[in-house]
Amino acid sequence: MERRRFLALAGAASVGAGLAVTGAGTPAFAATYPFYDGGVPAEAHTKTAELAPYGLTVFAFTPSGGWVVVTQDGRYFARGIPDACFTELGALARAGRRIHCVAFPPEGGDRWVITTDKGMSARGIPEACRQRVAAYYSAGQQVVDVAFPPAGGDRWTVAATNGFQAKGVDDECFQMMRNLTQGGRRITRVAFPKAGGWAVVAQDEFHARGVPDDCFQRMNTLAAGGWQLHNVAFSPSGGWSLSTRGKVPALPADRVRQVENAVGGSTIWQRMSAWKTPGVAVAVVTGNKIAWSTGYGWLEAGSGAAAHPETAFQAASISKAVASVGVLRLLQTRGLSLSADVRPYLGWTLPRRDCVPETAVPTIDRLLTHRGGVVGRGSTSPADACSGFDAGGGGFAGYGPTATVPTLLQVMNGEGNSPKIELTTAPGAEYHYSGAGFVLLQRMVEQQTGLSLASYMDDEVFTPLGMTSSSYELAPGFELAAGHTTTGAVIPGRRNRYPESAAAGLYTNVLDLCRLVSYLNRAWSASSDIAGPLSRASVRTLLTPGPQPDMGRGLFVAGAGTDGFSYTHDGSNYGFRSVFKGYPKLGAGYAVLANGSNAALVTEVAAAVRKVYGWP
């Protein structure tokens, strides 16, 4: 059973649970806080019932089956925990410390950690974990939870009042810890069943995988009653305990959860399954800053590596939009004109068909706006045709794992798996979306700088903008997603290679794309130049309609003159789909990258972002 659950709890009906406990000095349980457990020692159940009315801050099991329960007013009871831990717990309680967490590493013995409102006490826990807890307290934060996966060793999670850190945990567990905090929530509990799996709680949200069915059902029962899930614990014998000490607090709207639950009329996970796409990453810009970023699913189907916002995907035709920034940078620094004929800068003779006038000029501007007369695939039959070309004939197929990758010059001469590049229509006369036109721009950049496009973009664009996981290399060294077919199978070699880098070869992640969005938005709106690769005038040129009414240079634009003015580009490579969009006047934007071949998914995710934020 898949254990994914996100809940909107506002206005949910209250549901009571647990045992009624009455007696002198003990409030009636039914009027206070519910709890659930299963498979725990009878005494542990009884003591939980006795203490639950006082608000449990801790319920934890030792690896040998001992257990401890602590309330928010300092009451506690323990059975079978290390003597030193029990002694320290009593001393802390008598000192008036509020106990946040008691946790035991899976190796057992005299190993434990107690965190409080004023510091920690620990013995025998991994040194890196101890240092992390101490660092949070030194920074003025309280540590609310420490948890240890059953595999032991240097594996742990630490959650503080404003942050978390994890080491050696299941990658999807870390993915969810990260995702839950992106919507303005705090991690409050992490727990690991001995048999595998995990549960992550973040105030009014939780996510669990591999926990017992009855435990998961009771988690939902508490949530449906509007109760905040404060404690989750798993015993070494397979038992579990859940408790709360109050209702879900009033919290700001969680835009991340709203987006996740508005994808294609369903949830993002259901749509990923429907479109057979293993991994997706999303980032959103508001106020010209990255507001949040999330990853879902896997880098590769069947792997244990989760997709994160830091993961690089093939951006496909978004490559053209980003390369356009580099082209404008070259024009700006070399004093070249947009209206200049590109041919003198190529170091190569651009062929033309007989029906193309000798006076026709393929300018840099026309190539940037897909009106350069270079049509590309779909323009080869018959060889002397100058009209009636197949629609959408501007892309490249890429080269699989066993294919020899041609040089850029070989691509231009038609010695790869695409036709030779030539003038097939009169430049300026018609719009034909053309990857081949961007190959010519790539050639121009490389000829004029003496650098590969990858090196040039690193130096002139990516480094200045802090885009540290973006590259036009054929196989960059950072973490890469694998591409998948429409059936969800990994494509041969995981990724095709694209020597036509400016047209299709960019690797990037959603964080870097949103850094670019933020920069372009700010540069567009600024009263003068800002730090970055382009002057304000060049950014205005990039994003202003040119020879093609719905295009700036390498970017599609819409809504000029309105608050909803935007620029965008999408992408489609074998095994990958992508889209990004910016709104300069709103200081907003987003990026979506996916490692599947069904374009509808990124369209649905982008639509969900726009719907939640009210963007056109």
PDB file of C-alpha atoms in Angstrom, residues 321-464:
ATOM      1  CA  ALA A 321      16.346  30.217 -24.419  1.00  0.00           C
ATOM      2  CA  VAL A 322      19.397  29.990 -22.176  1.00  0.00           C
ATOM      3  CA  ALA A 323      21.827  30.033 -25.115  1.00  0.00           C
ATOM      4  CA  SER A 324      20.149  33.249 -26.264  1.00  0.00           C
ATOM      5  CA  VAL A 325      21.411  34.923 -23.104  1.00  0.00           C
ATOM      6  CA  GLY A 326      24.915  33.876 -24.153  1.00  0.00           C
ATOM      7  CA  VAL A 327      24.407  35.189 -27.691  1.00  0.00           C
ATOM      8  CA  LEU A 328      23.209  38.571 -26.395  1.00  0.00           C
ATOM      9  CA  ARG A 329      26.215  38.600 -24.074  1.00  0.00           C
ATOM     10  CA  LEU A 330      28.515  38.055 -27.062  1.00  0.00           C
ATOM     11  CA  LEU A 331      26.881  40.842 -29.053  1.00  0.00           C
ATOM     12  CA  GLN A 332      27.126  43.151 -26.061  1.00  0.00           C
ATOM     13  CA  THR A 333      30.800  42.487 -25.318  1.00  0.00           C
ATOM     14  CA  ARG A 334      31.953  42.350 -28.961  1.00  0.00           C
ATOM     15  CA  GLY A 335      29.886  45.281 -30.179  1.00  0.00           C
ATOM     16  CA  LEU A 336      28.094  43.155 -32.764  1.00  0.00           C
ATOM     17  CA  SER A 337      24.691  44.069 -34.154  1.00  0.00           C
ATOM     18  CA  LEU A 338      21.542  41.985 -34.025  1.00  0.00           C
ATOM     19  CA  SER A 339      20.953  42.919 -37.634  1.00  0.00           C
ATOM     20  CA  ALA A 340      24.363  41.630 -38.726  1.00  0.00           C
ATOM     21  CA  ASP A 341      24.615  38.814 -41.263  1.00  0.00           C
ATOM     22  CA  VAL A 342      25.655  35.701 -39.327  1.00  0.00           C
ATOM     23  CA  ARG A 343      27.616  34.139 -42.206  1.00  0.00           C
ATOM     24  CA  PRO A 344      30.872  36.116 -41.821  1.00  0.00           C
ATOM     25  CA  TYR A 345      31.118  34.866 -38.209  1.00  0.00           C
ATOM     26  CA  LEU A 346      30.770  31.161 -38.987  1.00  0.00           C
ATOM     27  CA  GLY A 347      34.081  30.243 -40.617  1.00  0.00           C
ATOM     28  CA  TRP A 348      31.975  28.057 -42.896  1.00  0.00           C
ATOM     29  CA  THR A 349      29.884  28.582 -45.999  1.00  0.00           C
ATOM     30  CA  LEU A 350      26.151  28.332 -45.406  1.00  0.00           C
ATOM     31  CA  PRO A 351      24.565  26.623 -48.440  1.00  0.00           C
ATOM     32  CA  ARG A 352      21.308  27.902 -49.944  1.00  0.00           C
ATOM     33  CA  ARG A 353      18.740  26.351 -52.197  1.00  0.00           C
ATOM     34  CA  ASP A 354      18.320  27.720 -55.668  1.00  0.00           C
ATOM     35  CA  CYS A 355      14.942  29.180 -54.842  1.00  0.00           C
ATOM     36  CA  VAL A 356      16.420  31.337 -52.060  1.00  0.00           C
ATOM     37  CA  PRO A 357      17.450  34.761 -53.398  1.00  0.00           C
ATOM     38  CA  GLU A 358      21.161  35.534 -53.342  1.00  0.00           C
ATOM     39  CA  THR A 359      20.344  38.821 -51.621  1.00  0.00           C
ATOM     40  CA  ALA A 360      18.658  37.087 -48.676  1.00  0.00           C
ATOM     41  CA  VAL A 361      20.428  37.793 -45.382  1.00  0.00           C
ATOM     42  CA  PRO A 362      20.229  35.404 -42.411  1.00  0.00           C
ATOM     43  CA  THR A 363      20.756  37.893 -39.612  1.00  0.00           C
ATOM     44  CA  ILE A 364      21.544  37.004 -36.011  1.00  0.00           C
ATOM     45  CA  ASP A 365      18.189  38.469 -35.015  1.00  0.00           C
ATOM     46  CA  ARG A 366      16.301  36.345 -37.524  1.00  0.00           C
ATOM     47  CA  LEU A 367      18.001  33.188 -36.294  1.00  0.00           C
ATOM     48  CA  LEU A 368      17.157  34.033 -32.676  1.00  0.00           C
ATOM     49  CA  THR A 369      13.487  34.428 -33.629  1.00  0.00           C
ATOM     50  CA  HIS A 370      13.245  31.395 -35.954  1.00  0.00           C
ATOM     51  CA  ARG A 371      12.866  33.487 -39.091  1.00  0.00           C
ATOM     52  CA  GLY A 372      16.387  32.949 -40.419  1.00  0.00           C
ATOM     53  CA  GLY A 373      15.356  30.787 -43.391  1.00  0.00           C
ATOM     54  CA  VAL A 374      16.954  27.666 -41.838  1.00  0.00           C
ATOM     55  CA  VAL A 375      14.179  25.127 -41.511  1.00  0.00           C
ATOM     56  CA  GLY A 376      16.009  21.914 -40.578  1.00  0.00           C
ATOM     57  CA  ARG A 377      14.372  18.501 -40.461  1.00  0.00           C
ATOM     58  CA  GLY A 378      11.251  18.283 -42.549  1.00  0.00           C
ATOM     59  CA  SER A 379      12.771  20.430 -45.299  1.00  0.00           C
ATOM     60  CA  THR A 380      14.651  17.747 -47.196  1.00  0.00           C
ATOM     61  CA  SER A 381      12.072  16.240 -49.517  1.00  0.00           C
ATOM     62  CA  PRO A 382      12.161  17.203 -52.288  1.00  0.00           C
ATOM     63  CA  ALA A 383      15.656  18.607 -51.998  1.00  0.00           C
ATOM     64  CA  ASP A 384      14.854  21.724 -54.002  1.00  0.00           C
ATOM     65  CA  ALA A 385      11.637  22.595 -52.148  1.00  0.00           C
ATOM     66  CA  CYS A 386      11.226  26.009 -50.581  1.00  0.00           C
ATOM     67  CA  SER A 387       7.722  25.558 -49.168  1.00  0.00           C
ATOM     68  CA  GLY A 388       5.295  22.941 -47.895  1.00  0.00           C
ATOM     69  CA  PHE A 389       7.624  21.640 -45.219  1.00  0.00           C
ATOM     70  CA  ASP A 390       6.507  19.266 -42.469  1.00  0.00           C
ATOM     71  CA  ALA A 391       5.401  21.025 -39.317  1.00  0.00           C
ATOM     72  CA  GLY A 392       7.640  20.958 -36.281  1.00  0.00           C
ATOM     73  CA  GLY A 393      10.717  20.004 -38.206  1.00  0.00           C
ATOM     74  CA  GLY A 394      13.252  21.893 -36.153  1.00  0.00           C
ATOM     75  CA  GLY A 395      14.558  19.396 -33.618  1.00  0.00           C
ATOM     76  CA  PHE A 396      17.338  16.863 -33.193  1.00  0.00           C
ATOM     77  CA  ALA A 397      17.122  13.174 -32.297  1.00  0.00           C
ATOM     78  CA  GLY A 398      20.308  12.962 -30.245  1.00  0.00           C
ATOM     79  CA  TYR A 399      22.796  10.103 -30.150  1.00  0.00           C
ATOM     80  CA  GLY A 400      22.359   6.949 -28.104  1.00  0.00           C
ATOM     81  CA  PRO A 401      24.988   5.028 -26.138  1.00  0.00           C
ATOM     82  CA  THR A 402      26.445   3.103 -29.084  1.00  0.00           C
ATOM     83  CA  ALA A 403      26.406   5.936 -31.629  1.00  0.00           C
ATOM     84  CA  THR A 404      29.428   8.026 -32.548  1.00  0.00           C
ATOM     85  CA  VAL A 405      28.742  11.643 -31.692  1.00  0.00           C
ATOM     86  CA  PRO A 406      29.649  13.931 -34.610  1.00  0.00           C
ATOM     87  CA  THR A 407      31.386  17.255 -34.259  1.00  0.00           C
ATOM     88  CA  LEU A 408      29.356  20.413 -34.652  1.00  0.00           C
ATOM     89  CA  LEU A 409      30.826  20.953 -38.110  1.00  0.00           C
ATOM     90  CA  GLN A 410      29.815  17.430 -39.124  1.00  0.00           C
ATOM     91  CA  VAL A 411      26.282  18.159 -37.923  1.00  0.00           C
ATOM     92  CA  MET A 412      26.220  21.316 -40.031  1.00  0.00           C
ATOM     93  CA  ASN A 413      27.401  19.338 -43.078  1.00  0.00           C
ATOM     94  CA  GLY A 414      24.730  16.675 -42.611  1.00  0.00           C
ATOM     95  CA  GLU A 415      27.193  13.956 -41.558  1.00  0.00           C
ATOM     96  CA  GLY A 416      25.280  13.068 -38.404  1.00  0.00           C
ATOM     97  CA  ASN A 417      21.675  11.868 -38.092  1.00  0.00           C
ATOM     98  CA  SER A 418      20.147  15.149 -39.317  1.00  0.00           C
ATOM     99  CA  PRO A 419      20.104  16.916 -42.714  1.00  0.00           C
ATOM    100  CA  LYS A 420      22.745  19.441 -43.648  1.00  0.00           C
ATOM    101  CA  ILE A 421      22.033  22.997 -42.577  1.00  0.00           C
ATOM    102  CA  GLU A 422      21.145  25.326 -45.415  1.00  0.00           C
ATOM    103  CA  LEU A 423      18.965  28.268 -46.310  1.00  0.00           C
ATOM    104  CA  THR A 424      15.703  26.701 -47.426  1.00  0.00           C
ATOM    105  CA  THR A 425      13.473  29.786 -47.397  1.00  0.00           C
ATOM    106  CA  ALA A 426      14.151  33.484 -47.761  1.00  0.00           C
ATOM    107  CA  PRO A 427      15.353  34.764 -44.363  1.00  0.00           C
ATOM    108  CA  GLY A 428      12.743  36.967 -42.737  1.00  0.00           C
ATOM    109  CA  ALA A 429       9.918  35.744 -44.937  1.00  0.00           C
ATOM    110  CA  GLU A 430       8.525  32.916 -42.795  1.00  0.00           C
ATOM    111  CA  TYR A 431       8.536  31.537 -39.254  1.00  0.00           C
ATOM    112  CA  HIS A 432       9.910  28.010 -38.926  1.00  0.00           C
ATOM    113  CA  TYR A 433      10.906  26.796 -35.474  1.00  0.00           C
ATOM    114  CA  SER A 434      14.496  25.802 -36.089  1.00  0.00           C
ATOM    115  CA  GLY A 435      17.017  24.009 -33.952  1.00  0.00           C
ATOM    116  CA  ALA A 436      19.378  24.234 -36.927  1.00  0.00           C
ATOM    117  CA  GLY A 437      19.325  28.011 -36.643  1.00  0.00           C
ATOM    118  CA  PHE A 438      20.634  27.727 -33.081  1.00  0.00           C
ATOM    119  CA  VAL A 439      23.385  25.389 -34.257  1.00  0.00           C
ATOM    120  CA  LEU A 440      24.580  28.276 -36.431  1.00  0.00           C
ATOM    121  CA  LEU A 441      24.454  30.600 -33.432  1.00  0.00           C
ATOM    122  CA  GLN A 442      26.454  28.054 -31.439  1.00  0.00           C
ATOM    123  CA  ARG A 443      29.016  27.927 -34.229  1.00  0.00           C
ATOM    124  CA  MET A 444      29.207  31.721 -34.229  1.00  0.00           C
ATOM    125  CA  VAL A 445      29.869  31.842 -30.473  1.00  0.00           C
ATOM    126  CA  GLU A 446      32.546  29.175 -30.663  1.00  0.00           C
ATOM    127  CA  GLN A 447      34.266  30.738 -33.678  1.00  0.00           C
ATOM    128  CA  GLN A 448      34.278  34.213 -32.182  1.00  0.00           C
ATOM    129  CA  THR A 449      35.471  33.213 -28.706  1.00  0.00           C
ATOM    130  CA  GLY A 450      37.695  30.222 -29.408  1.00  0.00           C
ATOM    131  CA  LEU A 451      35.799  28.341 -26.690  1.00  0.00           C
ATOM    132  CA  SER A 452      33.267  25.546 -26.723  1.00  0.00           C
ATOM    133  CA  LEU A 453      29.734  26.711 -26.026  1.00  0.00           C
ATOM    134  CA  ALA A 454      29.954  24.834 -22.700  1.00  0.00           C
ATOM    135  CA  SER A 455      33.067  26.743 -21.594  1.00  0.00           C
ATOM    136  CA  TYR A 456      31.763  30.063 -22.847  1.00  0.00           C
ATOM    137  CA  MET A 457      28.430  29.717 -21.036  1.00  0.00           C
ATOM    138  CA  ASP A 458      30.177  28.605 -17.841  1.00  0.00           C
ATOM    139  CA  ASP A 459      32.377  31.692 -17.874  1.00  0.00           C
ATOM    140  CA  GLU A 460      29.972  34.317 -19.145  1.00  0.00           C
ATOM    141  CA  VAL A 461      26.520  33.247 -17.908  1.00  0.00           C
ATOM    142  CA  PHE A 462      26.387  30.371 -15.432  1.00  0.00           C
ATOM    143  CA  THR A 463      29.137  31.443 -13.038  1.00  0.00           C
ATOM    144  CA  PRO A 464      27.977  35.072 -12.792  1.00  0.00           C
TER     145      PRO A 464
END
